[in-house]
């Protein structure tokens, strides 16, 4: 059969045309080619039939073919061309004998390799230096039989310096990829010419498998003979988890797996432009634009920016395109909702030879595709400025027959041109463009979205996409020849026996008969589109097939047409990018010399690439980017801090120096500075603004025009926003070093930082207009909300934990003027960050997404507090007349169900959803708890502590249980109450400690230590009987180290900060500290996650807590076990750089100085920051406490307006702390355990060790990754691992006893998991967060043998096993504590707060007050905005956002919908 095929294959059919007509020649093959390759600047073509394993060559552009007989039949497995030597190519086989040609396939010679090639896309890597074209890297696989049928394989890399004419040498083993640093002509750098990068493993394996953490990036300049360097990429502990290295345009890019805890499948990109310095690629949308494995694509990039498409959707086929700055490190969003296919190809292509112009398809219904998995609707956009802006394609006014199209071209939303693109290719090579300058073709349709391929037509643009013409009906394959002088097209919808061609740029078309009927499969020509010869591949029907095969290779030759050669007058100067005044890009205009449309001639300059000409443009703003040490804010570059200057330039602060303007011309930009803007001219600056010498502290002062009412950092950012009483908002992008006002013409009510995406923020105006940023304030954009923000105190914006663009807006309707008879609040949601809105519900008090970080319910579910009767003015709704219902809506509120008839409010907290259900008949309240957002269980309280009788505050649930403060003393007596703690699912609450202090706002003196589970501090009322009469509370401080199981006093230090013995020495004396209820800024917490175990507080040693202005400042380094006084008087404090620096400032009176320490309080130094004393109100730094820069906010005594003082300690030392996990005893960190000071060595049933900086090391911790805490072992259970069971309290002897008049819970005889026994209940239960094993088990009574697994139904076990129990992360918790986002209360019907001057006598005052430090999405804005809105004539109730809450292993009380069904 093979011999017969060869006999007929090379007998071409010559289909003779009339004189002056193109010539047609047909050859036949059995299979379509895996590669059809035209050698550059040559007539040689390679046709690789991978099915047969044969290579066929043609030396005349496809007219005549013959098999490469030097290569044995069936051996050609892979064809690879040399990218820099157009005479050389390689054929790799599956074995060790391979072949090379030096004459474009005319002859082939064999060479041997020790191992067979790896099964990767390109096993060969080439050197770009013309003198080293023989330098080639070969990636192979070596396998060793293990016995039987199995083999153990690993990759090895070899190199040759003479294109395999020499003996290849082993480069490295256990590799996955090796590449020359000089492997691209665009990647220009001065590195050693032999520099090689290898992605390889630093371990060997006997199984063939490696841990991803052992994959590193190695480099060498001597082929790894003596030098083998590990590239750490600037990562302190080295770069591990390297996936790949690639050279893209001028960038070297490394992709590595993020191996940090909780990173999942996330990836990191590191980029270099010089091979010496590496920088992490930073994307906006920190929580949404995460690079996930197999979910990002580096797309076709320019020589001045890197383009990356990132999957943000759940489907994986919708992405977002990001474009970088000139060094590839900072990315901005270029285009949202880009179309991708399942294998990662993106509908994005830049036009060949035309800088800055590209085409992309977006998914217009991305949200529906993501949620409902419906078919995509695509729209094509074009950019003329390298992705900075995009616009629809302008459609032609007529179709190919001259008939007017059926829509209005000026309506771009519904009438634009859309083209099929990369994700479904229909031809070889580029989709739209070719080297023919300015010529673009595509198959598509006109209308609102792209129609299917077989409903599309063929379009042509001769001006690089500015204007378009429909040139042919139906879809066609197309190709340009003779630099655009010939266009050939063949029908791509059906079998045809002809092609069409045009010699006048598509204005007229002629038909060329092929002499055979084929279904077109490919149409191609030489690489530079300068030939008049084409190769068409088509498939014949079985009936028409020949003995040579069904694939017809049709050679089309248009030379015989006999046209004259073009003269000089037949050419024109054609300028690229002529739309929207975008002629200049990267500082120049582009133009090409090309044939005029009406010239009847052929160009004929075969293999002469079109020459690009450039004309320099005057420099404009867009030709500049931010200089080093500057960042872009809106349209300006602002310094990130003091500017580094050479030594000796400044000798005193009063001098000046010539410093950077903040701008530089983009590298590679060719604009003419002399004719344009000179933004990079050095400017005169004060030496006081320069970076100080080592050891010097500096400060910068800024006075605002009005008092501050709201301030907060964006998480993981150096950007902070400040809102003033005069309704202005100010921003600093450099930690308070410089400030600028945002949109001075606007009035702002509030700003919101996105609760789950750290680089987004929203500015709220009184109108429906709002502003947002997606890059931490670098740029701001405006959009319109459906309604003005509500004036009912509800949080205006609610955010989704998983989808950054999903937001809910609650606004006013009918409330203008005097308030309106139908004034009410309406909620809307958006799935594209506010571009489009959909109505949710009207007459609401609060609408929010049901899903939260821990509450993993339906992501499309929305919960609304909705009034039953939707008429009248919502402002006048009263208790009992119009109940507020809880309505749940799935599928974005399309499928609604009423969950409760009347509620007071709901909150989400950790993994719990808590609803306060009001029972009007009983005039009482039930606490309803859910884990799934659908089924609820009623919370159980001690009989004397029902929530309908007392106000309560939900406090914390980070240790598998909920703390709740139940108010037991209310006016006319002072406020205090009992602290209750739940079981693991939040349904049974027992008393933890009594008489805990709270204030009139519902805030409680309760605070947990950040980063250390189970440690909390409270203040209790020591004189409840006397306080009830006198109204004066005497407070004492208590601390717990086992999550509320036991509480004890703080052990006082023996000496004060001056070395004196305290006067109070009896056993009744202890340390007492001021708590949460007394803070001016509730975000100023005792502790910080960046320095574990360190606590600071203001208090006194005595029998009770002294007034604040009679207190001193104390510090503990061991989580509150021991304390030391660090300074007299009350101070504000802040932790910086993970505890390497602590700052204090007097909090009793105006001051002109601060105190700082670099040894955690052993020694304090003073720094004067002002000549005029300032009353400092707060000290802030970045939310993670990892910076050495602080901002002091306060005011001068002469004025109520606020002042910000930026204090920079960065120059104190530049020595970076060393952390060596492998050898922890010889670095700058210590291993510390919170159990070190305890009699029992365990906390929560385990010994845990933490890394923290040694106290005496003067070094910078910085942003380097911290070591994880290490659980050394679980401990045996002791009494400290247990607490009292429901309805039990500790007596005077510390034993748990049943409360008089109550009943113990019934025994639970269900058997869980593989348990063989169940135990009767006792007065004790194990603390939910404890992991102790064996030892004492006072929680177990008599043992009973399990009867089997029938204790609960099937669905109960499914629920228990499947429902995830998520923990709120430390950093997220800390940010919420610091962000100032959480404020407000949920209040019972009959709210005691007066409205409109009237007073409502309420049954109960406060249901739940959620302090700022609670992990919550909440609104600090309306805490102060309420006052502003009241002045406008509206009464506003303060309202706060909340978090989640679940339900107990005593699951008899749970109602499961599954079991009911």
PDB file of C-alpha atoms in Angstrom, residues 640-820:
ATOM      1  CA  UNK A 640       6.520  56.309  47.907  1.00  0.00           C
ATOM      2  CA  UNK A 641       8.733  57.999  50.443  1.00  0.00           C
ATOM      3  CA  UNK A 642      11.822  60.177  50.724  1.00  0.00           C
ATOM      4  CA  UNK A 643      13.963  60.124  47.585  1.00  0.00           C
ATOM      5  CA  UNK A 644      17.347  58.361  47.728  1.00  0.00           C
ATOM      6  CA  UNK A 645      20.197  60.739  46.827  1.00  0.00           C
ATOM      7  CA  UNK A 646      23.972  60.298  46.540  1.00  0.00           C
ATOM      8  CA  UNK A 647      26.022  60.822  49.660  1.00  0.00           C
ATOM      9  CA  UNK A 648      27.300  64.338  50.170  1.00  0.00           C
ATOM     10  CA  UNK A 649      24.641  66.077  48.089  1.00  0.00           C
ATOM     11  CA  UNK A 650      22.896  67.446  51.160  1.00  0.00           C
ATOM     12  CA  UNK A 651      24.884  68.693  54.105  1.00  0.00           C
ATOM     13  CA  UNK A 652      22.012  70.248  56.029  1.00  0.00           C
ATOM     14  CA  UNK A 653      18.189  70.107  55.765  1.00  0.00           C
ATOM     15  CA  UNK A 654      17.925  73.722  54.617  1.00  0.00           C
ATOM     16  CA  UNK A 655      19.811  73.068  51.387  1.00  0.00           C
ATOM     17  CA  UNK A 656      18.174  72.063  48.111  1.00  0.00           C
ATOM     18  CA  UNK A 657      19.065  69.473  45.516  1.00  0.00           C
ATOM     19  CA  UNK A 658      17.993  68.590  41.984  1.00  0.00           C
ATOM     20  CA  UNK A 659      15.800  65.531  42.289  1.00  0.00           C
ATOM     21  CA  UNK A 660      13.519  63.418  40.166  1.00  0.00           C
ATOM     22  CA  UNK A 661      10.304  64.968  38.930  1.00  0.00           C
ATOM     23  CA  UNK A 662       8.690  61.580  39.462  1.00  0.00           C
ATOM     24  CA  UNK A 663       8.611  60.771  35.747  1.00  0.00           C
ATOM     25  CA  UNK A 664      10.817  59.122  33.180  1.00  0.00           C
ATOM     26  CA  UNK A 665      10.360  58.418  29.488  1.00  0.00           C
ATOM     27  CA  UNK A 666       9.145  54.859  28.997  1.00  0.00           C
ATOM     28  CA  UNK A 667      12.141  52.713  27.987  1.00  0.00           C
ATOM     29  CA  UNK A 668      12.037  52.256  24.215  1.00  0.00           C
ATOM     30  CA  UNK A 669       9.939  55.357  23.667  1.00  0.00           C
ATOM     31  CA  UNK A 670      11.338  57.578  20.907  1.00  0.00           C
ATOM     32  CA  UNK A 671       9.407  60.810  21.456  1.00  0.00           C
ATOM     33  CA  UNK A 672      11.131  64.144  20.872  1.00  0.00           C
ATOM     34  CA  UNK A 673      11.553  65.965  24.202  1.00  0.00           C
ATOM     35  CA  UNK A 674      12.638  69.182  22.551  1.00  0.00           C
ATOM     36  CA  UNK A 675       9.307  69.515  20.736  1.00  0.00           C
ATOM     37  CA  UNK A 676       7.086  68.266  23.524  1.00  0.00           C
ATOM     38  CA  UNK A 677       6.465  67.980  27.229  1.00  0.00           C
ATOM     39  CA  UNK A 678       9.533  67.565  29.438  1.00  0.00           C
ATOM     40  CA  UNK A 679       8.010  65.838  32.421  1.00  0.00           C
ATOM     41  CA  UNK A 680      11.316  64.232  33.412  1.00  0.00           C
ATOM     42  CA  UNK A 681      13.143  67.514  33.989  1.00  0.00           C
ATOM     43  CA  UNK A 682      14.793  67.432  37.452  1.00  0.00           C
ATOM     44  CA  UNK A 683      13.145  69.693  39.992  1.00  0.00           C
ATOM     45  CA  UNK A 684      14.507  71.654  42.908  1.00  0.00           C
ATOM     46  CA  UNK A 685      13.744  69.980  46.228  1.00  0.00           C
ATOM     47  CA  UNK A 686      14.488  70.582  49.870  1.00  0.00           C
ATOM     48  CA  UNK A 687      17.083  68.335  51.417  1.00  0.00           C
ATOM     49  CA  UNK A 688      14.608  67.644  54.204  1.00  0.00           C
ATOM     50  CA  UNK A 689      12.588  65.671  51.647  1.00  0.00           C
ATOM     51  CA  UNK A 690      15.500  63.400  50.748  1.00  0.00           C
ATOM     52  CA  UNK A 691      16.103  59.999  52.228  1.00  0.00           C
ATOM     53  CA  UNK A 692      18.008  60.533  55.469  1.00  0.00           C
ATOM     54  CA  UNK A 693      21.283  58.998  56.443  1.00  0.00           C
ATOM     55  CA  UNK A 694      21.233  55.769  58.365  1.00  0.00           C
ATOM     56  CA  UNK A 695      20.001  56.161  61.916  1.00  0.00           C
ATOM     57  CA  UNK A 696      17.969  59.314  61.262  1.00  0.00           C
ATOM     58  CA  UNK A 697      14.215  59.609  61.852  1.00  0.00           C
ATOM     59  CA  UNK A 698      12.264  62.059  59.686  1.00  0.00           C
ATOM     60  CA  UNK A 699       8.728  63.390  59.626  1.00  0.00           C
ATOM     61  CA  UNK A 700       6.364  65.295  57.354  1.00  0.00           C
ATOM     62  CA  UNK A 701       3.342  67.303  58.549  1.00  0.00           C
ATOM     63  CA  UNK A 702       0.112  67.969  56.678  1.00  0.00           C
ATOM     64  CA  UNK A 703      -2.758  70.059  58.010  1.00  0.00           C
ATOM     65  CA  UNK A 704      -6.245  69.258  56.744  1.00  0.00           C
ATOM     66  CA  UNK A 705      -8.828  72.023  56.294  1.00  0.00           C
ATOM     67  CA  UNK A 706     -11.391  70.296  58.552  1.00  0.00           C
ATOM     68  CA  UNK A 707     -11.635  67.617  61.255  1.00  0.00           C
ATOM     69  CA  UNK A 708     -11.280  63.957  60.267  1.00  0.00           C
ATOM     70  CA  UNK A 709     -14.408  61.841  60.620  1.00  0.00           C
ATOM     71  CA  UNK A 710     -13.241  58.676  58.850  1.00  0.00           C
ATOM     72  CA  UNK A 711      -9.845  57.227  57.994  1.00  0.00           C
ATOM     73  CA  UNK A 712      -8.705  53.766  56.934  1.00  0.00           C
ATOM     74  CA  UNK A 713      -5.906  52.054  55.043  1.00  0.00           C
ATOM     75  CA  UNK A 714      -6.628  49.771  52.141  1.00  0.00           C
ATOM     76  CA  UNK A 715      -5.570  46.304  53.158  1.00  0.00           C
ATOM     77  CA  UNK A 716      -2.149  45.159  51.923  1.00  0.00           C
ATOM     78  CA  UNK A 717      -1.444  48.655  50.668  1.00  0.00           C
ATOM     79  CA  UNK A 718       0.334  51.860  51.534  1.00  0.00           C
ATOM     80  CA  UNK A 719      -2.747  53.851  50.486  1.00  0.00           C
ATOM     81  CA  UNK A 720      -4.928  55.488  53.121  1.00  0.00           C
ATOM     82  CA  UNK A 721      -8.134  57.491  52.670  1.00  0.00           C
ATOM     83  CA  UNK A 722      -9.359  60.254  54.975  1.00  0.00           C
ATOM     84  CA  UNK A 723     -12.823  61.825  54.949  1.00  0.00           C
ATOM     85  CA  UNK A 724     -13.298  65.211  56.565  1.00  0.00           C
ATOM     86  CA  UNK A 725     -16.254  66.885  58.182  1.00  0.00           C
ATOM     87  CA  UNK A 726     -16.427  69.261  55.201  1.00  0.00           C
ATOM     88  CA  UNK A 727     -17.379  66.197  53.020  1.00  0.00           C
ATOM     89  CA  UNK A 728     -14.035  66.085  51.216  1.00  0.00           C
ATOM     90  CA  UNK A 729     -11.935  62.946  50.810  1.00  0.00           C
ATOM     91  CA  UNK A 730      -8.132  62.947  50.797  1.00  0.00           C
ATOM     92  CA  UNK A 731      -5.756  60.210  49.752  1.00  0.00           C
ATOM     93  CA  UNK A 732      -2.170  59.345  50.464  1.00  0.00           C
ATOM     94  CA  UNK A 733      -0.519  56.565  48.483  1.00  0.00           C
ATOM     95  CA  UNK A 734       2.706  56.670  50.485  1.00  0.00           C
ATOM     96  CA  UNK A 735       1.639  56.146  54.098  1.00  0.00           C
ATOM     97  CA  UNK A 736       0.864  59.793  54.751  1.00  0.00           C
ATOM     98  CA  UNK A 737       4.012  61.286  53.239  1.00  0.00           C
ATOM     99  CA  UNK A 738       1.992  63.357  50.756  1.00  0.00           C
ATOM    100  CA  UNK A 739      -1.751  63.988  50.472  1.00  0.00           C
ATOM    101  CA  UNK A 740      -4.063  65.093  47.697  1.00  0.00           C
ATOM    102  CA  UNK A 741      -7.772  65.763  47.574  1.00  0.00           C
ATOM    103  CA  UNK A 742      -9.906  63.491  45.417  1.00  0.00           C
ATOM    104  CA  UNK A 743     -12.374  65.187  43.078  1.00  0.00           C
ATOM    105  CA  UNK A 744     -12.581  68.611  44.775  1.00  0.00           C
ATOM    106  CA  UNK A 745     -15.809  69.382  42.954  1.00  0.00           C
ATOM    107  CA  UNK A 746     -17.623  66.489  44.629  1.00  0.00           C
ATOM    108  CA  UNK A 747     -19.324  66.082  48.017  1.00  0.00           C
ATOM    109  CA  UNK A 748     -18.785  62.736  49.723  1.00  0.00           C
ATOM    110  CA  UNK A 749     -20.875  61.033  52.374  1.00  0.00           C
ATOM    111  CA  UNK A 750     -18.642  58.041  52.990  1.00  0.00           C
ATOM    112  CA  UNK A 751     -16.117  55.650  51.567  1.00  0.00           C
ATOM    113  CA  UNK A 752     -16.095  51.876  51.697  1.00  0.00           C
ATOM    114  CA  UNK A 753     -13.131  49.571  51.328  1.00  0.00           C
ATOM    115  CA  UNK A 754     -14.099  46.285  49.718  1.00  0.00           C
ATOM    116  CA  UNK A 755     -14.379  43.790  52.533  1.00  0.00           C
ATOM    117  CA  UNK A 756     -12.811  40.909  50.610  1.00  0.00           C
ATOM    118  CA  UNK A 757     -10.720  42.468  47.829  1.00  0.00           C
ATOM    119  CA  UNK A 758      -7.933  44.529  49.259  1.00  0.00           C
ATOM    120  CA  UNK A 759      -7.300  46.901  46.365  1.00  0.00           C
ATOM    121  CA  UNK A 760     -10.861  48.133  45.825  1.00  0.00           C
ATOM    122  CA  UNK A 761     -12.533  51.102  47.411  1.00  0.00           C
ATOM    123  CA  UNK A 762     -15.704  53.105  46.754  1.00  0.00           C
ATOM    124  CA  UNK A 763     -16.492  56.770  47.320  1.00  0.00           C
ATOM    125  CA  UNK A 764     -20.157  57.577  47.954  1.00  0.00           C
ATOM    126  CA  UNK A 765     -21.712  60.911  46.965  1.00  0.00           C
ATOM    127  CA  UNK A 766     -25.212  62.187  47.888  1.00  0.00           C
ATOM    128  CA  UNK A 767     -26.346  61.479  44.320  1.00  0.00           C
ATOM    129  CA  UNK A 768     -26.354  58.193  42.430  1.00  0.00           C
ATOM    130  CA  UNK A 769     -22.816  58.888  41.256  1.00  0.00           C
ATOM    131  CA  UNK A 770     -20.037  56.968  42.942  1.00  0.00           C
ATOM    132  CA  UNK A 771     -16.331  56.474  42.336  1.00  0.00           C
ATOM    133  CA  UNK A 772     -14.308  53.275  42.576  1.00  0.00           C
ATOM    134  CA  UNK A 773     -10.749  52.064  42.291  1.00  0.00           C
ATOM    135  CA  UNK A 774      -9.421  48.588  41.556  1.00  0.00           C
ATOM    136  CA  UNK A 775      -5.747  49.383  42.089  1.00  0.00           C
ATOM    137  CA  UNK A 776      -5.543  50.800  45.621  1.00  0.00           C
ATOM    138  CA  UNK A 777      -6.323  54.313  44.504  1.00  0.00           C
ATOM    139  CA  UNK A 778      -3.919  54.476  41.580  1.00  0.00           C
ATOM    140  CA  UNK A 779      -6.827  55.361  39.326  1.00  0.00           C
ATOM    141  CA  UNK A 780     -10.437  56.218  40.096  1.00  0.00           C
ATOM    142  CA  UNK A 781     -13.457  55.775  37.851  1.00  0.00           C
ATOM    143  CA  UNK A 782     -17.021  57.001  38.150  1.00  0.00           C
ATOM    144  CA  UNK A 783     -20.225  55.024  37.676  1.00  0.00           C
ATOM    145  CA  UNK A 784     -23.896  55.532  38.431  1.00  0.00           C
ATOM    146  CA  UNK A 785     -25.855  53.617  41.036  1.00  0.00           C
ATOM    147  CA  UNK A 786     -29.576  52.991  40.461  1.00  0.00           C
ATOM    148  CA  UNK A 787     -30.582  55.263  43.356  1.00  0.00           C
ATOM    149  CA  UNK A 788     -28.977  57.786  45.691  1.00  0.00           C
ATOM    150  CA  UNK A 789     -27.521  56.234  48.860  1.00  0.00           C
ATOM    151  CA  UNK A 790     -30.109  55.420  51.497  1.00  0.00           C
ATOM    152  CA  UNK A 791     -30.666  57.704  54.459  1.00  0.00           C
ATOM    153  CA  UNK A 792     -31.993  54.950  56.722  1.00  0.00           C
ATOM    154  CA  UNK A 793     -28.574  54.127  58.127  1.00  0.00           C
ATOM    155  CA  UNK A 794     -28.293  50.864  56.190  1.00  0.00           C
ATOM    156  CA  UNK A 795     -24.939  49.957  54.752  1.00  0.00           C
ATOM    157  CA  UNK A 796     -24.958  51.322  51.221  1.00  0.00           C
ATOM    158  CA  UNK A 797     -22.665  48.674  49.743  1.00  0.00           C
ATOM    159  CA  UNK A 798     -22.446  44.972  50.503  1.00  0.00           C
ATOM    160  CA  UNK A 799     -19.670  42.829  49.058  1.00  0.00           C
ATOM    161  CA  UNK A 800     -19.374  39.208  47.984  1.00  0.00           C
ATOM    162  CA  UNK A 801     -16.547  37.085  49.411  1.00  0.00           C
ATOM    163  CA  UNK A 802     -15.829  35.160  46.206  1.00  0.00           C
ATOM    164  CA  UNK A 803     -16.723  37.538  43.391  1.00  0.00           C
ATOM    165  CA  UNK A 804     -15.198  40.992  43.654  1.00  0.00           C
ATOM    166  CA  UNK A 805     -17.557  42.454  41.075  1.00  0.00           C
ATOM    167  CA  UNK A 806     -20.719  41.277  42.845  1.00  0.00           C
ATOM    168  CA  UNK A 807     -22.025  44.137  44.954  1.00  0.00           C
ATOM    169  CA  UNK A 808     -25.354  45.134  46.478  1.00  0.00           C
ATOM    170  CA  UNK A 809     -26.441  48.770  46.673  1.00  0.00           C
ATOM    171  CA  UNK A 810     -29.172  49.996  49.029  1.00  0.00           C
ATOM    172  CA  UNK A 811     -30.511  53.393  48.056  1.00  0.00           C
ATOM    173  CA  UNK A 812     -33.386  55.827  48.572  1.00  0.00           C
ATOM    174  CA  UNK A 813     -36.518  55.903  46.456  1.00  0.00           C
ATOM    175  CA  UNK A 814     -39.102  58.681  46.694  1.00  0.00           C
ATOM    176  CA  UNK A 815     -37.256  60.433  49.506  1.00  0.00           C
ATOM    177  CA  UNK A 816     -36.386  63.752  47.914  1.00  0.00           C
ATOM    178  CA  UNK A 817     -37.765  67.073  49.056  1.00  0.00           C
ATOM    179  CA  UNK A 818     -39.701  66.806  52.317  1.00  0.00           C
ATOM    180  CA  UNK A 819     -39.106  63.087  52.607  1.00  0.00           C
ATOM    181  CA  UNK A 820     -41.903  61.770  50.407  1.00  0.00           C
TER     182      UNK A 820
END
